[in-house]
């Protein structure tokens, strides 16, 4: 045997130790996996992932989407010809047509499913209330309103809060739909009495309750909140929504927030339009499903978009916490937190989930537990039917 062959095993051992050392050094200096959440850039270049890439079952997700496509709404006519019969005399314009049922599903911020025309700019009805809630949150974050529990009359002296009934109303009462504000605004009375004015939504006369003690879903009162916010900001709220929410989250330039023609207030000597909290009487927020997905994703990320905190995480928590009276409702957001003895609004969804909801079944559903967003528009029935199918597609532990 040659002498060089006698030393071969030792050389192999030394080489193995050297390779191991190099591997360890490389591992220590390797750039760690980027775990920052994904945020889509402005425009349509929104990254997509296959279901498998985000921990979902492709077949079950496909079944969920196939179901969603069959659920065209029966509430709202495609040409909005039933609008006045449902809600009463119009104050603002309505489009002549809308898209068919459509939607988008996000997991970890990526698009995993999309169907229908998700870029159609359609009325979204009371989803606008959750947008107004966000404007209120930003207003409080900026200390333009010192305290949500403060009476609105402390800052707004336009005659709307001078009566004995109205002077104790706080900003929180407005946000919880428990204000019991009394009055007329833009030609509609807060009592909702009268078929011509309110259509199928008319109500019987009743005694007003103390503000904060009684819940009533009431668009006149939310329109009053919008007017009060206009007076705080001293500029039209569509501009506030654009500058403070939509532009920072990279929304398209197609959405519009349309006031009633007669909804005009004088602010610092200038006439400014005031917006509504829905499309009940025309106008309102018109927006695409893709832009709605961005808005929902902002709340999934606790009010943050990339490196900017648009609305505080404290506000997101407050806005999605149930109030003392009424249904599972926060600050103009619908919740899934039943009281003892109550059924969950979405039985198959986590209690931590919440949603912005509008007539015609316009839905932005946010699920922090599973890092999911579902936007589903112009569908028929309870969103739980789609929610449970999508959740069935989420792999355990993903």
XYZ file of N, CA and C in Angstrom, residues 97-351:
765
model
N -77.591 50.399 -14.743
C -77.284 48.968 -14.749
C -76.184 48.690 -13.735
N -75.993 47.409 -13.437
C -74.932 46.979 -12.534
C -74.335 45.680 -13.066
N -73.205 45.312 -12.503
C -72.587 44.036 -12.857
C -73.384 42.893 -12.241
N -73.151 41.690 -12.742
C -73.718 40.509 -12.120
C -72.867 40.127 -10.909
N -73.273 39.096 -10.195
C -72.554 38.715 -8.987
C -71.069 38.494 -9.293
N -70.233 39.020 -8.438
C -68.788 38.922 -8.645
C -68.089 38.949 -7.300
N -66.818 38.556 -7.301
C -66.104 38.553 -6.032
C -64.642 38.240 -6.157
N -63.967 38.331 -5.029
C -62.525 38.110 -4.974
C -62.186 37.566 -3.584
N -61.244 36.638 -3.535
C -60.793 36.059 -2.268
C -59.296 36.292 -2.141
N -58.889 36.826 -0.988
C -57.468 37.050 -0.691
C -57.040 36.116 0.432
N -55.860 35.539 0.300
C -55.228 34.832 1.419
C -53.818 35.372 1.557
N -53.477 35.840 2.730
C -52.178 36.473 2.989
C -51.945 37.664 2.050
N -53.026 38.271 1.593
C -52.935 39.442 0.724
C -52.911 39.124 -0.754
N -52.719 37.870 -1.119
C -52.646 37.474 -2.526
C -54.021 37.055 -3.040
N -54.276 37.291 -4.300
C -55.514 36.836 -4.914
C -55.420 35.330 -5.142
N -56.366 34.589 -4.588
C -56.411 33.144 -4.818
C -57.630 32.745 -5.626
N -58.596 33.636 -5.735
C -59.775 33.365 -6.556
C -60.440 34.680 -6.923
N -61.034 34.712 -8.097
C -61.709 35.918 -8.573
C -62.725 35.490 -9.622
N -63.917 36.073 -9.562
C -64.941 35.714 -10.547
C -65.808 36.927 -10.850
N -66.353 36.960 -12.054
C -67.183 38.080 -12.474
C -66.358 39.324 -12.750
N -67.050 40.425 -12.933
C -66.396 41.695 -13.262
C -66.051 42.434 -11.973
N -64.864 42.166 -11.451
C -64.462 42.770 -10.178
C -63.947 44.197 -10.337
N -63.938 44.704 -11.564
C -63.549 46.100 -11.771
C -64.741 46.988 -12.090
N -65.940 46.398 -12.070
C -67.147 47.190 -12.298
C -67.359 48.148 -11.131
N -67.661 49.406 -11.453
C -67.853 50.436 -10.436
C -69.350 50.563 -10.170
N -69.791 49.960 -9.078
C -71.213 49.875 -8.756
C -71.506 50.474 -7.384
N -72.772 50.853 -7.138
C -73.145 51.268 -5.779
C -72.889 50.136 -4.789
N -72.412 50.488 -3.611
C -72.139 49.476 -2.595
C -72.995 49.667 -1.349
N -73.943 50.620 -1.452
C -74.911 50.833 -0.380
C -74.209 51.050 0.966
N -74.582 50.308 2.010
C -74.124 50.640 3.360
C -72.699 50.216 3.680
N -71.987 49.641 2.737
C -70.545 49.485 2.932
C -69.919 50.862 3.167
N -70.564 51.893 2.618
C -70.088 53.262 2.834
C -70.054 53.632 4.310
N -70.915 53.019 5.115
C -70.914 53.327 6.548
C -69.586 52.941 7.192
N -69.025 51.808 6.789
C -67.731 51.389 7.342
C -66.614 52.320 6.887
N -66.764 52.911 5.695
C -65.797 53.915 5.233
C -65.928 55.173 6.073
N -67.159 55.615 6.337
C -67.358 56.783 7.203
C -66.818 56.524 8.602
N -67.010 55.299 9.098
C -66.445 54.939 10.397
C -64.938 55.144 10.407
N -64.293 54.797 9.311
C -62.838 54.940 9.221
C -62.438 56.407 9.200
N -63.227 57.225 8.517
C -62.980 58.670 8.553
C -63.086 59.178 9.991
N -64.091 58.699 10.722
C -64.223 59.084 12.132
C -62.997 58.650 12.926
N -62.514 57.433 12.668
C -61.323 56.957 13.374
C -60.107 57.815 13.108
N -59.909 58.200 11.859
C -58.774 59.059 11.507
C -58.925 60.427 12.167
N -60.162 60.916 12.206
C -60.427 62.205 12.840
C -60.054 62.174 14.320
N -60.381 61.085 14.986
C -60.019 60.925 16.395
C -58.522 60.727 16.571
N -57.904 59.935 15.682
C -56.453 59.748 15.741
C -55.723 61.082 15.657
N -56.251 62.002 14.847
C -55.608 63.306 14.656
C -55.978 64.307 15.750
N -56.808 63.886 16.690
C -57.255 64.761 17.792
C -58.111 65.912 17.294
N -58.670 65.786 16.102
C -59.612 66.788 15.617
C -60.921 66.692 16.400
N -61.199 65.512 16.900
C -62.240 65.283 17.896
C -61.509 64.752 19.124
N -61.608 65.412 20.266
C -60.805 64.997 21.424
C -61.173 63.625 21.984
N -62.461 63.281 21.925
C -62.904 62.071 22.611
C -64.195 61.597 21.951
N -64.277 60.310 21.605
C -65.477 59.787 20.950
C -66.698 59.870 21.861
N -66.473 59.952 23.166
C -67.571 60.040 24.128
C -68.031 61.482 24.356
N -67.402 62.419 23.683
C -67.767 63.824 23.841
C -69.054 64.110 23.062
N -69.973 64.916 23.609
C -71.158 65.313 22.831
C -70.757 66.015 21.533
N -71.444 65.666 20.465
C -71.163 66.303 19.177
C -71.383 67.802 19.279
N -72.350 68.214 20.093
C -72.677 69.635 20.246
C -71.512 70.458 20.764
N -70.516 69.827 21.376
C -69.355 70.578 21.859
C -68.572 71.194 20.703
N -68.624 70.552 19.544
C -67.861 71.028 18.394
C -68.730 71.511 17.242
N -69.955 71.015 17.148
C -70.824 71.336 16.016
C -71.987 72.186 16.499
N -71.998 73.433 16.060
C -73.090 74.346 16.426
C -73.773 74.852 15.156
N -74.482 73.949 14.508
C -75.188 74.328 13.283
C -76.699 74.190 13.435
N -77.164 74.035 14.671
C -78.586 73.879 14.935
C -79.046 72.439 15.022
N -78.195 71.498 14.620
C -78.597 70.102 14.586
C -78.542 69.381 15.916
N -77.914 70.020 16.924
C -77.757 69.351 18.219
C -78.190 70.238 19.385
N -79.070 71.169 19.124
C -79.471 72.120 20.157
C -80.659 71.655 20.971
N -81.473 70.762 20.430
C -82.690 70.352 21.140
C -82.346 69.503 22.358
N -83.318 69.371 23.256
C -83.110 68.548 24.447
C -82.812 67.100 24.079
N -83.420 66.614 22.985
C -83.187 65.236 22.560
C -81.790 65.048 22.002
N -81.281 66.032 21.304
C -80.055 65.849 20.528
C -78.781 66.308 21.218
N -78.896 67.167 22.218
C -77.666 67.789 22.736
C -76.744 66.808 23.464
N -77.275 65.663 23.907
C -76.430 64.699 24.623
C -75.817 63.649 23.703
N -76.134 63.702 22.415
C -75.624 62.694 21.472
C -74.106 62.820 21.345
N -73.422 61.710 21.483
C -71.962 61.682 21.320
C -71.594 61.120 19.956
N -70.322 61.276 19.608
C -69.828 60.690 18.363
C -69.967 59.163 18.403
N -69.769 58.583 19.573
C -69.921 57.137 19.681
C -71.361 56.704 19.435
N -72.321 57.456 19.932
C -73.722 57.115 19.679
C -74.002 57.051 18.181
N -73.489 58.020 17.427
C -73.651 57.984 15.966
C -73.012 56.718 15.381
N -71.807 56.399 15.833
C -71.070 55.267 15.264
C -71.706 53.927 15.613
N -72.462 53.885 16.697
C -73.125 52.637 17.098
C -74.586 52.574 16.648
N -75.053 53.583 15.912
C -76.451 53.654 15.487
C -77.393 53.672 16.693
N -76.982 54.323 17.737
C -77.830 54.463 18.922
C -78.036 55.933 19.284
N -77.900 56.826 18.300
C -77.941 58.263 18.603
C -79.344 58.761 18.916
N -80.360 58.160 18.284
C -81.738 58.634 18.436
C -81.853 60.115 18.047
N -80.999 60.544 17.109
C -81.055 61.935 16.642
C -82.431 62.212 16.059
N -82.982 63.367 16.395
C -84.325 63.746 15.942
C -84.225 64.936 15.003
N -84.830 64.801 13.826
C -84.828 65.921 12.901
C -85.003 65.477 11.461
N -84.917 66.468 10.591
C -85.002 66.226 9.147
C -83.701 66.653 8.503
N -83.261 65.879 7.517
C -82.026 66.219 6.812
C -82.173 65.841 5.347
N -81.888 66.786 4.488
C -81.936 66.604 3.030
C -83.286 66.057 2.561
N -84.374 66.437 3.276
C -85.709 66.043 2.842
C -86.200 64.725 3.397
N -85.445 64.098 4.303
C -85.872 62.848 4.927
C -85.905 63.039 6.445
N -86.998 62.561 7.078
C -87.122 62.685 8.518
C -86.558 61.455 9.202
N -85.945 61.649 10.334
C -85.298 60.550 11.048
C -86.278 59.514 11.574
N -87.591 59.810 11.568
C -88.556 58.840 12.092
C -88.887 57.730 11.104
N -88.509 57.903 9.829
C -88.761 56.897 8.790
C -90.259 56.601 8.618
N -91.105 57.559 8.893
C -92.545 57.368 8.760
C -92.998 57.863 7.382
N -93.720 57.012 6.655
C -94.262 57.404 5.362
C -93.764 56.513 4.229
N -94.695 55.906 3.512
C -94.332 54.961 2.454
C -93.672 55.646 1.269
N -94.167 56.846 0.899
C -93.585 57.535 -0.247
C -92.119 57.876 0.009
N -91.824 58.315 1.208
C -90.451 58.721 1.541
C -89.532 57.542 1.780
N -90.089 56.424 2.318
C -89.224 55.338 2.783
C -89.537 53.966 2.189
N -90.538 53.883 1.322
C -90.820 52.621 0.635
C -91.110 51.496 1.608
N -90.598 50.317 1.286
C -90.795 49.154 2.156
C -90.056 49.290 3.484
N -89.175 50.265 3.555
C -88.424 50.491 4.795
C -89.135 51.395 5.787
N -90.377 51.816 5.470
C -91.089 52.719 6.390
C -91.303 52.055 7.747
N -91.390 52.893 8.785
C -91.576 52.410 10.146
C -92.774 53.088 10.807
N -93.240 52.463 11.852
C -94.350 53.024 12.609
C -93.824 54.070 13.596
N -94.630 55.071 13.914
C -94.196 56.067 14.907
C -93.900 55.403 16.254
N -92.907 55.911 16.945
C -92.559 55.394 18.274
C -91.950 56.521 19.094
N -91.900 56.313 20.383
C -91.285 57.299 21.276
C -89.770 57.207 21.189
N -89.130 58.348 21.128
C -87.669 58.369 21.103
C -87.107 57.982 22.470
N -85.949 57.338 22.453
C -85.293 56.907 23.680
C -84.092 57.827 23.978
N -83.532 57.666 25.146
C -82.335 58.420 25.506
C -81.180 58.004 24.607
N -80.424 58.953 24.042
C -79.286 58.583 23.200
C -78.362 57.594 23.894
N -77.968 56.572 23.143
C -77.065 55.558 23.665
C -77.747 54.344 24.246
N -79.085 54.379 24.361
C -79.797 53.271 25.015
C -80.595 52.407 24.047
N -80.702 52.831 22.786
C -81.574 52.134 21.844
C -80.901 52.104 20.477
N -80.839 50.909 19.877
C -80.236 50.749 18.556
C -81.306 50.826 17.480
N -81.045 51.631 16.443
C -81.894 51.613 15.250
C -81.044 51.914 14.028
N -81.100 51.026 13.046
C -80.380 51.227 11.788
C -81.085 52.343 11.031
N -80.411 53.475 10.852
C -81.100 54.676 10.409
C -80.172 55.546 9.569
N -80.444 55.584 8.265
C -79.564 56.318 7.351
C -79.631 57.826 7.530
N -80.781 58.367 7.970
C -80.851 59.817 8.190
C -79.845 60.214 9.258
N -79.746 59.407 10.296
C -78.816 59.723 11.390
C -77.365 59.554 10.969
N -77.091 58.588 10.110
C -75.715 58.446 9.614
C -75.385 59.593 8.667
N -76.374 60.049 7.885
C -76.145 61.224 7.050
C -75.830 62.447 7.903
N -76.440 62.508 9.100
C -76.149 63.597 10.034
C -74.708 63.477 10.545
N -74.248 62.270 10.810
C -72.855 62.061 11.200
C -71.923 62.547 10.093
N -72.251 62.203 8.837
C -71.404 62.633 7.718
C -71.330 64.153 7.637
N -72.456 64.826 7.842
C -72.461 66.288 7.819
C -71.606 66.854 8.951
N -71.679 66.240 10.117
C -70.873 66.711 11.244
C -69.383 66.520 10.973
N -69.015 65.408 10.346
C -67.612 65.181 9.981
C -67.153 66.182 8.924
N -68.035 66.515 7.990
C -67.705 67.548 7.001
C -67.350 68.852 7.707
N -68.103 69.205 8.716
C -67.842 70.465 9.420
C -66.528 70.414 10.211
N -66.134 69.227 10.653
C -64.852 69.093 11.342
C -63.694 69.230 10.349
N -63.789 68.533 9.224
C -62.687 68.529 8.246
C -62.639 69.797 7.412
N -63.803 70.431 7.233
C -63.907 71.663 6.441
C -63.501 71.453 4.982
N -63.715 70.223 4.518
C -63.581 69.936 3.094
C -64.445 68.722 2.786
N -64.921 68.593 1.545
C -65.830 67.504 1.206
C -65.253 66.139 1.570
N -66.081 65.285 2.141
C -65.589 63.983 2.591
C -65.071 63.094 1.453
N -65.597 63.197 0.217
C -64.946 62.419 -0.852
C -63.459 62.745 -0.999
N -63.095 64.010 -0.749
C -61.684 64.382 -0.803
C -60.923 63.801 0.384
N -61.571 63.749 1.544
C -60.948 63.144 2.724
C -60.725 61.647 2.483
N -61.758 60.976 1.978
C -61.642 59.543 1.692
C -60.533 59.290 0.677
N -60.470 60.122 -0.348
C -59.413 59.983 -1.371
C -58.026 60.167 -0.782
N -57.841 61.260 -0.033
C -56.503 61.619 0.447
C -56.033 60.750 1.615
N -56.966 60.371 2.481
C -56.580 59.695 3.717
C -56.712 58.174 3.653
N -57.517 57.655 2.714
C -57.734 56.204 2.662
C -57.406 55.635 1.282
N -58.118 56.065 0.268
C -58.039 55.401 -1.035
C -56.677 55.555 -1.709
N -56.148 56.760 -1.740
C -54.820 56.920 -2.348
C -53.738 56.166 -1.577
N -53.701 56.253 -0.253
C -52.669 55.504 0.472
C -52.734 53.989 0.285
N -53.925 53.410 0.049
C -53.995 51.954 -0.146
C -53.893 51.568 -1.621
N -53.633 52.544 -2.474
C -53.420 52.240 -3.885
C -54.679 51.900 -4.647
N -55.822 52.407 -4.199
C -57.075 52.145 -4.905
C -57.034 52.752 -6.299
N -57.915 52.276 -7.159
C -57.994 52.794 -8.516
C -58.517 54.229 -8.507
N -58.571 54.814 -9.680
C -59.126 56.158 -9.808
C -60.575 56.120 -10.283
N -61.207 54.942 -10.191
C -62.553 54.800 -10.756
C -63.670 54.998 -9.736
N -63.377 54.849 -8.444
C -64.440 54.956 -7.432
C -64.929 56.393 -7.334
N -66.178 56.550 -6.899
C -66.778 57.873 -6.728
C -67.682 57.853 -5.495
N -67.731 58.967 -4.792
C -68.624 59.114 -3.645
C -69.560 60.267 -3.996
N -70.807 59.948 -4.347
C -71.716 60.901 -4.972
C -72.741 61.414 -3.962
N -72.807 62.730 -3.725
C -73.805 63.284 -2.798
C -75.152 63.466 -3.487
N -76.194 63.688 -2.692
C -77.466 64.132 -3.262
C -77.279 65.571 -3.750
N -77.926 65.956 -4.846
C -77.781 67.352 -5.313
C -78.178 68.395 -4.275
N -79.156 68.050 -3.394
C -79.591 69.042 -2.407
C -78.803 68.975 -1.101
N -77.844 68.059 -1.012
C -77.068 67.900 0.225
C -75.857 68.833 0.194
N -76.125 70.098 0.451
C -75.091 71.132 0.387
C -75.104 71.922 1.699
N -73.930 72.064 2.295
C -73.795 72.804 3.546
C -72.816 73.949 3.362
N -73.026 75.017 4.108
C -72.092 76.138 4.078
C -71.077 75.946 5.202
N -69.813 75.856 4.815
C -68.729 75.636 5.773
C -67.698 76.741 5.574
N -67.484 77.518 6.593
C -66.568 78.663 6.512
C -66.871 79.540 5.302
N -68.161 79.749 5.063
C -68.574 80.633 3.983
C -68.571 80.000 2.607
N -68.209 78.726 2.516
C -68.176 78.039 1.226
C -69.220 76.925 1.195
N -69.875 76.770 0.054
C -70.825 75.686 -0.108
C -70.081 74.399 -0.436
N -70.377 73.353 0.354
C -69.708 72.060 0.163
C -70.732 70.943 0.170
N -70.526 69.905 -0.673
C -71.451 68.772 -0.688
C -71.223 67.865 0.524
N -72.310 67.314 1.040
C -72.240 66.353 2.129
C -72.698 64.997 1.605
N -71.992 63.949 1.966
C -72.300 62.620 1.435
C -73.216 61.847 2.377
N -73.675 60.698 1.886
C -74.580 59.849 2.656
C -73.838 58.626 3.176
N -74.527 57.896 4.054
C -73.976 56.641 4.556
C -74.439 55.444 3.774
N -74.944 55.660 2.567
C -75.404 54.540 1.751
C -75.977 55.028 0.439
N -76.674 54.132 -0.250
C -77.283 54.451 -1.544
C -78.789 54.283 -1.451
N -79.318 54.299 -0.243
C -80.748 54.090 -0.027
C -81.578 55.047 -0.881
N -81.160 56.299 -0.958
C -81.913 57.291 -1.729
C -81.073 57.854 -2.880
N -80.234 56.994 -3.464
C -79.408 57.399 -4.593
C -78.045 57.907 -4.154
N -77.231 58.240 -5.142
C -75.880 58.703 -4.837
C -75.074 57.617 -4.140
N -74.268 58.011 -3.160
C -73.511 57.054 -2.369
C -72.180 56.657 -2.975
N -71.564 55.684 -2.351
C -70.235 55.226 -2.760
C -70.357 54.201 -3.882
N -69.733 54.503 -5.016
C -69.656 53.561 -6.128
C -68.204 53.133 -6.262
N -67.989 51.835 -6.300
C -66.636 51.314 -6.145
C -66.567 49.903 -6.712
N -65.384 49.462 -7.068
C -65.196 48.117 -7.604
C -64.896 47.122 -6.486
N -65.092 45.846 -6.783
C -64.778 44.796 -5.810
C -63.292 44.792 -5.476
N -62.450 45.086 -6.452
C -61.003 45.108 -6.187
C -60.641 46.217 -5.197
N -61.248 47.382 -5.357
C -60.968 48.459 -4.404
C -61.554 48.138 -3.033
N -62.690 47.457 -3.007
C -63.239 47.037 -1.723
C -62.312 46.040 -1.035
N -61.690 45.161 -1.820
C -60.753 44.197 -1.236
C -59.579 44.918 -0.586
N -59.123 45.996 -1.196
C -58.046 46.784 -0.587
C -58.488 47.382 0.743
N -59.712 47.899 0.774
C -60.216 48.495 2.010
C -60.325 47.434 3.104
N -60.847 46.263 2.770
C -60.921 45.190 3.754
C -59.550 44.750 4.222
N -58.604 44.704 3.291
C -57.242 44.273 3.626
C -56.562 45.272 4.563
N -56.892 46.552 4.421
C -56.378 47.558 5.356
C -56.762 47.194 6.785
N -58.006 46.746 6.979
C -58.443 46.376 8.324
C -57.877 45.033 8.754
N -57.669 44.128 7.821
C -57.013 42.870 8.169
C -55.604 43.130 8.688
N -54.943 44.162 8.157
C -53.590 44.518 8.575
C -53.596 45.589 9.664
N -54.687 45.644 10.412
C -54.778 46.508 11.592
C -54.548 47.985 11.277
N -55.097 48.421 10.146
C -55.042 49.831 9.787
C -53.750 50.276 9.150
N -52.861 49.332 8.863
C -51.544 49.666 8.303
C -51.462 49.250 6.837
N -50.789 50.058 6.031
C -50.548 49.725 4.627
C -49.082 49.989 4.331
N -48.366 48.924 4.016
C -46.910 49.024 3.886
C -46.342 49.636 5.169
N -45.672 50.756 5.069
C -45.045 51.350 6.251
C -45.849 52.498 6.858
N -47.100 52.647 6.412
C -47.898 53.775 6.879
C -49.089 53.281 7.702
N -49.249 53.837 8.897
C -50.418 53.547 9.727
C -51.506 54.534 9.330
N -52.471 54.072 8.556
C -53.502 54.953 8.011
C -54.548 55.283 9.068
N -54.984 54.279 9.786
C -55.860 54.475 10.936
C -55.300 53.589 12.038
N -55.383 54.029 13.262
C -54.685 53.339 14.338
C -55.237 51.934 14.573
N -54.364 51.039 15.032
C -54.803 49.691 15.387
C -55.789 49.739 16.551
N -55.651 50.735 17.427
C -56.613 50.904 18.511
C -58.011 51.158 17.955
N -58.076 51.978 16.901
C -59.385 52.234 16.291
C -59.950 50.962 15.672
N -59.130 50.200 14.975
C -59.605 48.951 14.374
C -60.206 48.053 15.450
N -59.538 47.976 16.592
C -60.046 47.155 17.690
C -61.369 47.698 18.223
N -61.436 49.013 18.430
C -62.665 49.618 18.945
C -63.809 49.460 17.952
N -63.510 49.699 16.680
C -64.548 49.658 15.649
C -65.137 48.271 15.485
N -64.370 47.243 15.854
C -64.828 45.868 15.688
C -65.126 45.207 17.032
N -65.478 46.036 18.013
C -65.910 45.555 19.322
C -67.389 45.880 19.503
N -68.134 44.912 19.961
C -69.581 45.057 20.079
C -69.969 46.106 21.110
N -71.047 46.827 20.814
C -71.562 47.830 21.731
C -72.527 47.251 22.748
N -72.989 48.084 23.689
C -73.829 47.588 24.790
C -75.271 47.307 24.407
N -75.763 47.906 23.314
C -77.154 47.677 22.908
C -77.180 47.260 21.442
N -78.253 46.561 21.072
C -78.432 46.195 19.679
C -77.776 44.892 19.295
N -77.684 44.619 17.999
C -77.136 43.363 17.497
C -75.610 43.340 17.564
N -75.016 42.346 16.928
C -73.557 42.223 16.891
C -73.010 43.295 15.950
N -72.754 44.460 16.518
C -72.428 45.647 15.729
C -71.384 46.453 16.461
N -70.396 46.942 15.723
C -69.362 47.784 16.300
C -69.582 49.230 15.926
N -68.522 49.878 15.455
C -68.642 51.243 14.961
C -68.890 51.186 13.458
N -70.142 50.931 13.079
C -70.573 50.834 11.684
C -69.906 49.661 10.958
N -69.549 48.627 11.706
C -69.089 47.345 11.179
C -69.962 46.244 11.782
N -70.278 45.222 11.006
C -71.025 44.069 11.490
C -70.058 43.025 12.048
N -70.432 42.432 13.180
C -69.543 41.531 13.909
C -70.148 40.132 14.014
N -69.361 39.199 14.518
C -69.794 37.804 14.663
C -69.690 37.361 16.123
N -69.957 38.320 17.036
C -69.794 38.068 18.469
C -71.164 38.061 19.143
N -71.809 36.905 19.229
C -73.140 36.859 19.840
C -73.077 36.982 21.357
N -74.138 37.490 21.917
C -74.303 37.454 23.363
C -74.765 36.056 23.767
N -74.641 35.700 25.059
C -75.135 34.395 25.499
C -76.591 34.180 25.090
N -76.836 33.040 24.466
C -78.184 32.730 24.014
C -78.481 33.154 22.595
N -77.629 34.001 22.006
C -77.799 34.431 20.619
C -77.058 33.488 19.674
N -77.531 33.411 18.442
C -76.827 32.663 17.399
C -75.811 33.581 16.725
N -74.718 33.011 16.265
C -73.740 33.792 15.511
C -74.346 34.187 14.162
N -74.148 35.416 13.731
C -74.649 35.818 12.408
C -74.095 34.937 11.279
N -72.821 34.551 11.400
C -72.198 33.640 10.427
C -71.734 32.413 11.209
N -72.584 31.406 11.333
C -72.325 30.296 12.253
C -71.009 29.567 12.016
N -70.551 29.518 10.765
C -69.347 28.746 10.462
C -68.079 29.588 10.485
N -68.209 30.860 10.820
C -67.055 31.766 10.795
C -66.521 31.995 12.204
N -65.251 32.356 12.328
C -64.698 32.687 13.651
C -65.415 33.889 14.260
N -65.489 33.929 15.582
C -66.114 35.065 16.250
C -65.327 36.355 16.026
